[in-house]
Short mmCIF file of C-alpha atoms in Angstrom, two decimals:
data_model
loop_
_atom_site.label_atom_id
_atom_site.label_comp_id
_atom_site.label_asym_id
_atom_site.label_seq_id
_atom_site.Cartn_x
_atom_site.Cartn_y
_atom_site.Cartn_z
CA MET A 283 -80.82 -72.63 35.91
CA ASN A 284 -83.00 -71.07 33.24
CA ILE A 285 -80.00 -69.13 31.93
CA ARG A 286 -77.98 -72.36 31.71
CA LYS A 287 -80.78 -74.07 29.83
CA ALA A 288 -81.09 -71.12 27.46
CA LEU A 289 -77.34 -71.13 26.80
CA ALA A 290 -77.39 -74.88 26.25
CA THR A 291 -80.30 -74.51 23.81
CA LEU A 292 -78.46 -71.75 21.95
CA ALA A 293 -75.28 -73.84 21.79
CA ALA A 294 -77.22 -76.84 20.49
CA GLY A 295 -78.94 -74.70 17.90
CA ALA A 296 -75.62 -73.21 16.79
CA SER A 297 -74.13 -76.68 16.48
CA VAL A 298 -77.04 -77.84 14.34
CA ALA A 299 -76.68 -74.72 12.16
CA ILE A 300 -72.94 -75.33 11.68
CA VAL A 301 -73.51 -78.99 10.84
CA GLY A 302 -76.26 -78.02 8.40
CA TYR A 303 -74.06 -75.37 6.78
CA LYS A 304 -71.20 -77.86 6.42
CA ALA A 305 -73.58 -80.42 4.96
CA ILE A 306 -74.76 -77.93 2.33
CA GLN A 307 -71.15 -76.97 1.53
CA ASN A 308 -70.13 -80.59 1.16
CA TRP A 309 -73.17 -81.40 -0.94
CA LYS A 310 -72.42 -78.55 -3.35
CA ALA A 311 -68.79 -79.67 -3.59
CA ALA A 312 -69.67 -83.34 -4.03
CA THR A 313 -72.22 -82.56 -6.79
CA LEU A 314 -70.12 -79.90 -8.49
CA PHE A 315 -69.84 -81.82 -11.77
CA SER A 316 -73.38 -83.19 -11.79
CA GLU A 317 -75.10 -82.66 -15.13
CA HIS A 318 -78.12 -81.19 -13.33
CA SER A 319 -76.19 -78.66 -11.25
CA ARG A 320 -73.19 -77.65 -13.36
CA ILE A 321 -74.76 -74.57 -14.94
CA GLU A 322 -75.80 -73.04 -11.62
CA ARG A 323 -72.61 -74.10 -9.80
CA PHE A 324 -70.26 -72.74 -12.47
CA GLN A 325 -71.88 -69.30 -12.21
CA HIS A 326 -71.59 -69.17 -8.41
CA MET A 327 -68.37 -70.94 -7.54
CA ASN A 328 -67.81 -68.67 -4.54
CA GLU A 329 -70.86 -70.38 -2.99
CA VAL A 330 -69.51 -73.86 -3.76
CA MET A 331 -65.98 -73.33 -2.46
CA PRO A 332 -64.18 -70.73 -0.35
CA SER A 333 -62.51 -68.02 -2.41
CA ASN A 334 -60.04 -65.14 -2.32
CA LEU A 335 -61.06 -61.82 -3.84
CA VAL A 336 -59.05 -60.68 -6.86
CA LYS A 337 -59.27 -56.92 -6.63
CA THR A 338 -59.15 -54.64 -9.63
CA SER A 339 -57.91 -51.03 -9.52
CA GLU A 340 -59.67 -48.54 -7.27
CA THR A 341 -60.91 -46.56 -10.25
CA PRO A 342 -61.61 -49.07 -13.04
CA SER A 343 -62.78 -47.66 -16.35
CA GLN A 344 -65.27 -49.04 -18.85
CA ALA A 345 -63.20 -51.05 -21.28
CA PHE A 346 -65.54 -51.27 -24.26
CA GLU A 347 -68.18 -49.29 -26.08
CA ASN A 348 -71.32 -50.70 -27.62
CA ALA A 349 -71.12 -51.09 -31.39
CA THR A 350 -73.03 -48.47 -33.38
CA THR A 351 -74.21 -50.95 -36.01
CA GLN A 352 -76.03 -54.26 -35.65
CA VAL A 353 -74.26 -57.52 -36.48
CA ASN A 354 -75.77 -60.21 -38.68
CA LYS A 355 -76.36 -63.16 -36.31
CA SER A 356 -76.64 -65.78 -39.04
CA TYR A 357 -73.85 -67.84 -40.63
CA LEU A 358 -73.28 -70.67 -43.07
CA TYR A 359 -72.36 -74.13 -41.78
CA LYS A 360 -72.01 -77.09 -44.14
CA GLY A 361 -73.85 -75.14 -46.81
CA LYS A 362 -76.83 -74.33 -44.58
CA GLU A 363 -77.71 -71.02 -42.98
CA GLN A 364 -77.70 -71.18 -39.18
CA THR A 365 -78.50 -68.62 -36.50
CA LEU A 366 -76.45 -67.70 -33.47
CA ASP A 367 -79.45 -68.20 -31.18
CA HIS A 368 -79.84 -71.76 -32.43
CA PHE A 369 -76.15 -72.44 -31.83
CA LEU A 370 -76.19 -70.99 -28.31
CA ASN A 371 -79.24 -73.03 -27.33
CA LYS A 372 -77.93 -76.22 -28.91
CA THR A 373 -74.61 -75.95 -27.08
CA THR A 374 -76.15 -74.85 -23.74
CA THR A 375 -73.97 -71.75 -23.82
CA THR A 376 -74.35 -69.55 -20.73
CA GLY A 377 -72.49 -66.47 -21.97
CA PHE A 378 -71.19 -65.24 -25.31
CA ILE A 379 -69.35 -62.01 -26.18
CA VAL A 380 -67.55 -60.75 -29.28
CA ILE A 381 -65.24 -57.74 -29.14
CA LYS A 382 -63.58 -55.98 -32.08
CA ASP A 383 -61.69 -52.69 -32.00
CA ASN A 384 -62.80 -52.13 -28.41
CA GLN A 385 -66.46 -52.35 -29.37
CA ILE A 386 -68.97 -54.95 -28.20
CA LEU A 387 -70.39 -56.51 -31.35
CA LEU A 388 -72.38 -59.24 -29.60
CA GLU A 389 -73.18 -59.94 -25.97
CA GLU A 390 -75.57 -62.71 -24.95
CA TYR A 391 -76.45 -64.15 -21.53
CA LEU A 392 -78.46 -67.31 -20.98
CA HIS A 393 -79.50 -69.77 -18.26
CA GLY A 394 -79.75 -67.24 -15.47
CA SER A 395 -76.56 -65.30 -16.16
CA ASP A 396 -76.13 -61.57 -16.79
CA GLU A 397 -73.34 -59.02 -17.22
CA HIS A 398 -72.56 -59.18 -13.49
CA THR A 399 -72.16 -62.97 -13.40
CA ARG A 400 -68.68 -64.25 -12.59
CA PHE A 401 -68.17 -67.30 -14.79
CA THR A 402 -65.61 -69.85 -13.68
CA SER A 403 -62.89 -70.52 -16.23
CA TRP A 404 -61.36 -73.70 -14.81
CA SER A 405 -58.03 -74.41 -16.53
CA VAL A 406 -57.51 -70.88 -17.82
CA ALA A 407 -56.03 -70.41 -14.35
CA LYS A 408 -53.14 -72.57 -15.56
CA SER A 409 -52.27 -69.97 -18.19
CA MET A 410 -52.56 -67.23 -15.59
CA VAL A 411 -50.21 -69.06 -13.24
CA SER A 412 -47.67 -69.62 -16.01
CA ALA A 413 -47.73 -65.87 -16.69
CA LEU A 414 -47.19 -65.20 -12.98
CA ILE A 415 -44.18 -67.52 -12.99
CA GLY A 416 -42.72 -65.41 -15.80
CA ILE A 417 -43.35 -62.20 -13.88
CA ALA A 418 -41.78 -63.66 -10.73
CA VAL A 419 -38.67 -64.59 -12.74
CA ASP A 420 -38.57 -61.10 -14.25
CA GLU A 421 -38.75 -59.59 -10.76
CA GLY A 422 -36.05 -61.90 -9.41
CA LYS A 423 -38.36 -63.64 -6.96
CA ILE A 424 -37.69 -66.88 -8.85
CA GLN A 425 -34.09 -67.18 -9.99
CA SER A 426 -34.61 -69.48 -12.97
CA ILE A 427 -37.15 -71.89 -14.39
CA GLN A 428 -34.32 -74.45 -14.27
CA ASP A 429 -34.53 -74.40 -10.47
CA PRO A 430 -36.12 -77.49 -8.89
CA VAL A 431 -39.52 -76.80 -7.35
CA ASP A 432 -38.47 -78.23 -3.98
CA GLN A 433 -35.85 -75.48 -3.76
CA TYR A 434 -38.79 -73.16 -3.11
CA VAL A 435 -41.14 -75.68 -1.49
CA PRO A 436 -38.99 -78.01 0.67
CA GLU A 437 -42.10 -79.98 1.66
CA LEU A 438 -42.05 -81.48 -1.86
CA ALA A 439 -38.60 -83.04 -1.41
CA ASN A 440 -40.13 -86.43 -0.59
CA SER A 441 -42.80 -86.33 -3.26
CA ALA A 442 -43.05 -86.87 -7.02
CA TYR A 443 -41.59 -83.37 -7.45
CA ARG A 444 -38.20 -83.97 -5.90
CA ASN A 445 -35.53 -82.27 -8.08
CA VAL A 446 -38.08 -81.56 -10.85
CA PRO A 447 -37.27 -78.26 -12.63
CA ILE A 448 -39.94 -75.57 -12.75
CA GLU A 449 -39.71 -75.69 -16.56
CA HIS A 450 -40.78 -79.33 -16.67
CA VAL A 451 -43.76 -78.54 -14.45
CA LEU A 452 -44.71 -75.61 -16.70
CA LEU A 453 -44.68 -78.03 -19.65
CA MET A 454 -46.69 -80.63 -17.72
CA ALA A 455 -43.82 -83.05 -18.05
CA SER A 456 -43.19 -83.54 -14.34
CA GLY A 457 -43.60 -87.32 -14.46
CA VAL A 458 -46.21 -87.29 -11.69
CA ARG A 459 -48.70 -90.17 -11.57
CA PHE A 460 -52.07 -88.41 -11.86
CA ASN A 461 -55.39 -89.48 -13.39
CA GLU A 462 -57.28 -86.47 -14.81
CA ASP A 463 -60.51 -88.28 -15.69
CA TYR A 464 -63.32 -86.08 -14.33
CA SER A 465 -65.94 -88.72 -15.13
CA HIS A 466 -64.34 -91.42 -12.95
CA PRO A 467 -65.39 -91.14 -9.28
CA LEU A 468 -62.03 -92.45 -8.05
CA SER A 469 -59.71 -90.52 -10.37
CA ASP A 470 -56.97 -88.40 -8.82
CA ILE A 471 -58.65 -85.15 -9.82
CA ARG A 472 -61.87 -86.23 -8.09
CA LYS A 473 -59.91 -87.38 -5.01
CA LEU A 474 -58.21 -84.00 -4.89
CA PHE A 475 -61.57 -82.22 -4.71
CA TYR A 476 -63.00 -84.70 -2.20
CA SER A 477 -60.02 -84.46 0.15
CA THR A 478 -59.84 -80.66 0.11
CA LEU A 479 -63.52 -79.71 0.01
CA VAL A 480 -65.39 -82.58 1.62
CA PHE A 481 -62.79 -83.75 4.16
CA ASN A 482 -61.24 -80.28 4.73
CA GLN A 483 -57.67 -81.39 4.03
CA SER A 484 -54.98 -78.98 2.86
CA ILE A 485 -54.30 -79.31 -0.85
CA ASP A 486 -50.60 -79.12 0.02
CA ASN A 487 -50.89 -82.42 1.86
CA TYR A 488 -52.53 -84.07 -1.13
CA VAL A 489 -49.77 -82.88 -3.48
CA GLN A 490 -47.09 -84.17 -1.14
CA SER A 491 -48.66 -87.65 -1.19
CA LEU A 492 -48.26 -88.16 -4.96
CA SER A 493 -45.63 -90.37 -6.60
CA SER A 494 -44.05 -90.35 -10.06
CA ASN A 495 -44.09 -92.94 -12.84
CA ARG A 496 -41.47 -91.53 -15.23
CA LEU A 497 -38.50 -89.16 -15.33
CA SER A 498 -39.44 -85.52 -15.62
CA GLY A 499 -38.94 -83.82 -18.98
CA THR A 500 -39.40 -87.01 -21.01
CA MET A 501 -43.13 -86.95 -21.80
CA TYR A 502 -46.06 -84.54 -21.76
CA ARG A 503 -48.98 -85.70 -19.65
CA TYR A 504 -51.78 -83.33 -18.73
CA ALA A 505 -51.93 -83.08 -14.94
CA SER A 506 -53.72 -80.26 -13.14
CA VAL A 507 -51.65 -80.92 -10.05
CA ASP A 508 -48.56 -79.62 -11.88
CA THR A 509 -50.07 -76.14 -11.89
CA GLN A 510 -50.95 -76.50 -8.23
CA VAL A 511 -47.25 -77.05 -7.59
CA LEU A 512 -46.44 -73.88 -9.54
CA GLY A 513 -48.88 -72.05 -7.30
CA MET A 514 -47.05 -73.38 -4.24
CA VAL A 515 -43.76 -72.15 -5.73
CA LEU A 516 -45.28 -68.71 -6.32
CA ARG A 517 -46.67 -68.54 -2.79
CA GLU A 518 -43.28 -69.31 -1.26
CA ALA A 519 -41.33 -67.09 -3.67
CA THR A 520 -43.58 -64.02 -3.40
CA GLY A 521 -44.94 -64.36 0.12
CA VAL A 522 -48.56 -64.09 -1.04
CA GLN A 523 -51.16 -66.39 -2.55
CA PRO A 524 -51.13 -66.51 -6.40
CA SER A 525 -54.54 -64.80 -6.41
CA GLU A 526 -53.10 -61.76 -4.61
CA TYR A 527 -50.04 -61.72 -6.88
CA PHE A 528 -52.36 -61.93 -9.90
CA SER A 529 -54.37 -59.01 -8.57
CA GLN A 530 -51.24 -56.90 -8.10
CA LYS A 531 -49.42 -57.73 -11.31
CA ILE A 532 -52.22 -58.33 -13.83
CA TRP A 533 -55.83 -57.68 -12.82
CA LYS A 534 -55.26 -54.14 -11.55
CA LYS A 535 -52.88 -53.28 -14.36
CA ILE A 536 -55.22 -54.32 -17.17
CA ASP A 537 -57.89 -52.22 -15.45
CA ALA A 538 -60.51 -54.96 -15.24
CA GLU A 539 -63.99 -53.53 -14.77
CA ARG A 540 -64.87 -55.69 -11.75
CA ASP A 541 -63.24 -57.74 -9.03
CA GLY A 542 -62.86 -61.44 -9.73
CA TYR A 543 -62.34 -64.26 -7.28
CA TRP A 544 -60.18 -67.36 -7.03
CA ASN A 545 -61.35 -70.52 -5.27
CA THR A 546 -59.36 -72.01 -2.39
CA ASP A 547 -59.30 -75.10 -0.25
CA ARG A 548 -60.84 -74.79 3.22
CA LYS A 549 -57.42 -73.83 4.63
CA GLY A 550 -57.17 -70.70 2.45
CA ASN A 551 -54.73 -72.06 -0.16
CA ASP A 552 -55.53 -71.11 -3.74
CA LEU A 553 -56.62 -73.87 -6.09
CA SER A 554 -54.03 -72.65 -8.56
CA PHE A 555 -54.94 -75.10 -11.32
CA CYS A 556 -58.52 -73.83 -11.57
CA GLY A 557 -61.06 -71.67 -9.82
CA PHE A 558 -60.70 -68.17 -11.27
CA SER A 559 -64.02 -66.45 -11.97
CA ALA A 560 -64.75 -63.14 -13.71
CA THR A 561 -67.35 -61.45 -15.87
CA LEU A 562 -67.46 -62.01 -19.60
CA ARG A 563 -66.38 -58.44 -20.26
CA ASP A 564 -63.32 -58.84 -18.08
CA TYR A 565 -62.34 -62.04 -19.87
CA ALA A 566 -62.62 -59.95 -23.03
CA VAL A 567 -60.38 -57.29 -21.44
CA SER A 568 -57.81 -60.03 -20.77
CA GLY A 569 -58.03 -61.22 -24.37
CA SER A 570 -57.56 -57.70 -25.69
CA CYS A 571 -54.49 -57.21 -23.54
CA ILE A 572 -52.91 -60.49 -24.64
CA CYS A 573 -52.05 -59.56 -28.18
CA ASN A 574 -53.78 -56.45 -29.51
CA LYS A 575 -50.87 -54.05 -29.85
CA GLU A 576 -53.17 -51.28 -31.04
CA SER A 577 -55.35 -51.69 -27.94
CA GLY A 578 -55.89 -48.74 -25.68
CA MET A 579 -55.48 -50.98 -22.64
CA LYS A 580 -53.08 -49.70 -20.03
CA ASN A 581 -51.05 -52.88 -19.78
CA LYS A 582 -50.19 -55.48 -22.41
CA LEU A 583 -47.01 -56.99 -21.04
CA PHE A 584 -48.08 -59.97 -19.01
CA LEU A 585 -48.39 -62.56 -21.79
CA PRO A 586 -44.94 -62.02 -23.38
CA ILE A 587 -43.24 -62.19 -19.99
CA GLY A 588 -45.16 -65.30 -19.04
CA PHE A 589 -44.89 -67.53 -22.05
CA LEU A 590 -41.83 -66.30 -23.92
CA LEU A 591 -39.75 -67.92 -21.20
CA LEU A 592 -40.78 -71.10 -22.98
CA HIS A 593 -39.98 -69.75 -26.44
CA LYS A 594 -38.55 -72.98 -27.72
CA SER A 595 -40.76 -75.56 -29.42
CA VAL A 596 -42.00 -78.33 -27.18
CA THR A 597 -43.07 -80.63 -30.00
CA LEU A 598 -41.04 -83.54 -28.60
CA LEU A 599 -43.14 -83.47 -25.44
CA PHE A 600 -46.47 -82.88 -27.17
CA ALA A 601 -46.75 -86.04 -29.23
CA ASN A 602 -49.95 -84.92 -30.96
CA ASN A 603 -48.74 -81.39 -31.61
CA ARG A 604 -46.84 -81.75 -34.88
CA ARG A 605 -48.52 -79.14 -37.05
CA SER A 606 -46.27 -76.25 -38.00
CA ASP A 607 -49.01 -73.69 -37.29
CA THR A 608 -49.44 -74.70 -33.66
CA ASN A 609 -47.34 -74.33 -30.53
CA ILE A 610 -48.04 -74.62 -26.83
CA ASN A 611 -46.14 -72.38 -24.47
CA GLY A 612 -46.74 -71.87 -20.78
CA GLY A 613 -50.40 -72.82 -20.94
CA PHE A 614 -51.27 -70.85 -24.08
CA LEU A 615 -52.32 -72.63 -27.30
CA ILE A 616 -50.92 -70.57 -30.17
CA LYS A 617 -52.16 -71.19 -33.72
CA ARG A 618 -50.67 -68.76 -36.24
CA THR A 619 -53.11 -65.86 -36.00
CA LYS A 620 -54.92 -66.66 -32.78
CA ILE A 621 -54.31 -67.52 -29.16
CA ILE A 622 -56.80 -69.88 -27.55
CA LEU A 623 -57.55 -70.41 -23.88
CA ARG A 624 -59.82 -73.40 -23.24
CA TRP A 625 -61.36 -74.96 -20.19
CA VAL A 626 -63.33 -78.06 -19.32
CA TYR A 627 -67.03 -78.28 -20.23
CA GLY A 628 -66.78 -76.11 -23.32
CA GLY A 629 -65.34 -72.74 -22.32
CA ASN A 630 -63.21 -70.87 -24.86
CA LEU A 631 -61.46 -67.52 -25.13
CA TYR A 632 -60.28 -66.81 -28.68
CA THR A 633 -57.96 -63.87 -29.35
CA PHE A 634 -57.24 -63.09 -33.00
CA THR A 635 -53.93 -61.39 -33.64
CA GLN A 636 -54.31 -60.39 -37.28
CA LYS A 637 -54.69 -56.67 -37.71
CA ASN A 638 -57.22 -57.03 -40.51
CA ARG A 639 -59.14 -59.94 -39.03
CA ARG A 640 -62.75 -60.54 -40.06
#
């Protein structure tokens, strides 16, 4: 009898622990975008959501050397001299790094971060997924970006993505009805997070429930769920999650210094539209590999394969993109001499392509 009571007590205690753990998980997910918790959450996204490890090579090398000379940390803005420290504090920057010629000119960490911190990069994952689509086409795993997405993911045949070409999804012109307003508690992007992280639903089910409000290919409309669909296509075409494919085809080949991770729903499916986290130095490695032809990096091929599939101008779809010095291809914003990767809440990765850049 005593043994039964002890087992019952242990079972009850375990149940309470599980409920408590789930409550903490759900609280972190539900308050992810809270002004008071964003900084801490965005530096530890593997504690907020489940994640898949993105492994680097078994013998990664140090990508950069420290600069031998000090950099002037002041600059002129609107005729007044400003300091970098003032700028970083004013903008609540958590990490800042500047690389030139494989040397670290500046490296600053604030608000509890350090060189080991994996910073989330939100929508930069969209650019990564577009590159993976290009690689999958190059390898013959995807036949053509003209193929409809439901050819690879039949479950989407009765959704907004029925007969929608992969190309239209890459250009965020799928025609899906999707509200991206992060500030609205009932927007589609918020509902997506609630359903997958709080109510433990598969993100696949949420995608399948969406409807369209226009023909695909007729209008650009930013929709994170489009990239989630691309991730589903990759998963079915390659047989692995996009995070694993990214590890194999990009992260190991660019010789990232450290492993990264990619957030998932509670069923193990990658959140392909967001959720990749890495150190500042490894983001800098990625930037160097994008367009620095003189770089000593081992692999520089992933960007051309990824976005040159969309080599044609997409100005007709991007109504506000009419400047001749700007183009958007496969998730990369290209402005003459620089490529910019941006994510929500102020993250930026600038890569300057001019050989004699200052």
